[in-house]
Amino acid sequence: IAYSLKLLGIEPYILSAAGNDFDPYEKFLKSNNMDTRYIKQVKDVVTGSYFVVTDLEDNQIGSFYGGATQYAHELDIPSNYSEFVIISSTTAQAMQKAVKQCIERKIKYVYDPAFQIGSLPEEDLRAGITNAQIFIGNDYEIALVEKKLNIDHQTLIGMVPILITTLGASGSIIETKEEKIDIKPAKATEVLDPTGAGDAFRGGFIAGYLRGFDLKTCGQMGSIAAVYTVEKYGTMTHKFTQDEFLSRYKQNYLVALNL
C-alpha cells in the first residue's frame, strides 16, 4: 500500500515490526525514497512472511509465518501524527490498539481487517468499522463480516461513511448511504500474478482520496494502480511514473486526471 502511495506522490510512514533479515527490505524501501523511521527492527526473529499459491484461475491459498509481527502491538501511532491512518491486517492485538488510538485522537482511518476478521472479537470488529472513515474488503471478506456480525448488507452500509468491496478482475463497488458506484476494472496488457493487486488498489484509492477527489475517481485510480501489479510477478515489482499513470487513466476512463 505504502509503495503504491509513494509512486503516486503521497508520503507514507510505515508503522510495522521487522526482523533480523530486514536489511534487503530496508534497502529496497530507501532506494524508492520511502521513510522507514517507524519500522521497529527486532533481532530474535525474522520478518513476518506470507506464502501464497495461485492457480491458473487466480484462486489463492495463503499461509502466514508471524515472525516479528508478534511485536506489532508494542508500536504506537506517532504522537505528532494526526492526518490519516490505514489500519491493515496485522495481529488482532495491534489492530485493536491502532483503532483505539485513532478514536482517542480523532484520527480518520481506513479499516482493512482482512485476514484477521475471524480472529477479532465481534465487539472489536464492530468498533473498528463504525469508527472508520472507510471500510474495505474483498467480496468474500465483506460477506464474512456480515455473517460474523449477523447483519445484512444494508446494515453494514449504514455503519460506515464509505464501504468498498473489491471484486478482483470484475472491478469494485463503492457504497455510501446515498449512492452506489460501480468501478470498472482497468484493462491489463497481460495477467501474470494477482498477488498484491488489492493493496495496490488501496494505494491508488487513498492517493485520490487524500487529494479530495470524488469517490468514482478514487476508485478508478485504485483500478489503474492494481492493473500495474497484476502484469508483473511479485507484489512490489511494478513501477510507473505519474505521467504514465495519468496516461493510462485517460486511456481506460476517457477523462483527463491531474495529480
GROMACS .gro file of C-alpha atoms in nm, residues 85-88 92 94-103 107-114 116-117 120-136 145 149 156 159-163:
model
   50
   85VAL     CA    1  -0.412   0.616   0.910
   86ILE     CA    2  -0.451   0.290   0.719
   87ILE     CA    3  -0.514   0.004   0.963
   88SER     CA    4  -0.433  -0.306   0.762
   92ALA     CA    5  -0.552  -0.868   1.618
   94ALA     CA    6  -0.210  -0.448   1.719
   95MET     CA    7  -0.521  -0.366   1.517
   96GLN     CA    8  -0.728  -0.319   1.832
   97LYS     CA    9  -0.465  -0.081   1.970
   98ALA     CA   10  -0.448   0.121   1.647
   99VAL     CA   11  -0.827   0.161   1.637
  100LYS     CA   12  -0.830   0.275   1.999
  101GLN     CA   13  -0.556   0.532   1.938
  102CYS     CA   14  -0.731   0.668   1.629
  103ILE     CA   15  -1.060   0.702   1.816
  107ILE     CA   16  -0.775   1.049   1.352
  108LYS     CA   17  -0.960   0.941   1.040
  109TYR     CA   18  -0.868   0.590   0.928
  110VAL     CA   19  -0.927   0.314   0.677
  111TYR     CA   20  -1.019  -0.016   0.838
  112ASP     CA   21  -0.893  -0.320   0.649
  113PRO     CA   22  -0.900  -0.625   0.882
  114ALA     CA   23  -0.881  -0.885   0.601
  116GLN     CA   24  -0.796  -1.106   1.098
  117ILE     CA   25  -1.174  -1.093   1.054
  120LEU     CA   26  -1.105  -1.027   1.607
  121PRO     CA   27  -1.371  -1.035   1.880
  122GLU     CA   28  -1.710  -0.930   1.748
  123GLU     CA   29  -1.720  -0.611   1.954
  124ASP     CA   30  -1.376  -0.503   1.832
  125LEU     CA   31  -1.462  -0.574   1.469
  126ARG     CA   32  -1.780  -0.370   1.506
  127ALA     CA   33  -1.596  -0.081   1.673
  128GLY     CA   34  -1.328  -0.084   1.403
  129ILE     CA   35  -1.593  -0.047   1.133
  130THR     CA   36  -1.826   0.204   1.297
  131ASN     CA   37  -1.545   0.446   1.388
  132ALA     CA   38  -1.371   0.424   1.049
  133GLN     CA   39  -1.397   0.669   0.762
  134ILE     CA   40  -1.358   0.385   0.509
  135PHE     CA   41  -1.410   0.010   0.547
  136ILE     CA   42  -1.263  -0.206   0.270
  145VAL     CA   43  -1.805  -0.971   0.829
  149LEU     CA   44  -2.184  -0.961   1.298
  156LEU     CA   45  -2.318  -0.268   0.701
  159MET     CA   46  -2.228   0.155   0.980
  160VAL     CA   47  -1.954   0.344   0.795
  161PRO     CA   48  -1.936   0.654   0.570
  162ILE     CA   49  -1.766   0.467   0.283
  163LEU     CA   50  -1.780   0.093   0.215
   0.00000   0.00000   0.00000
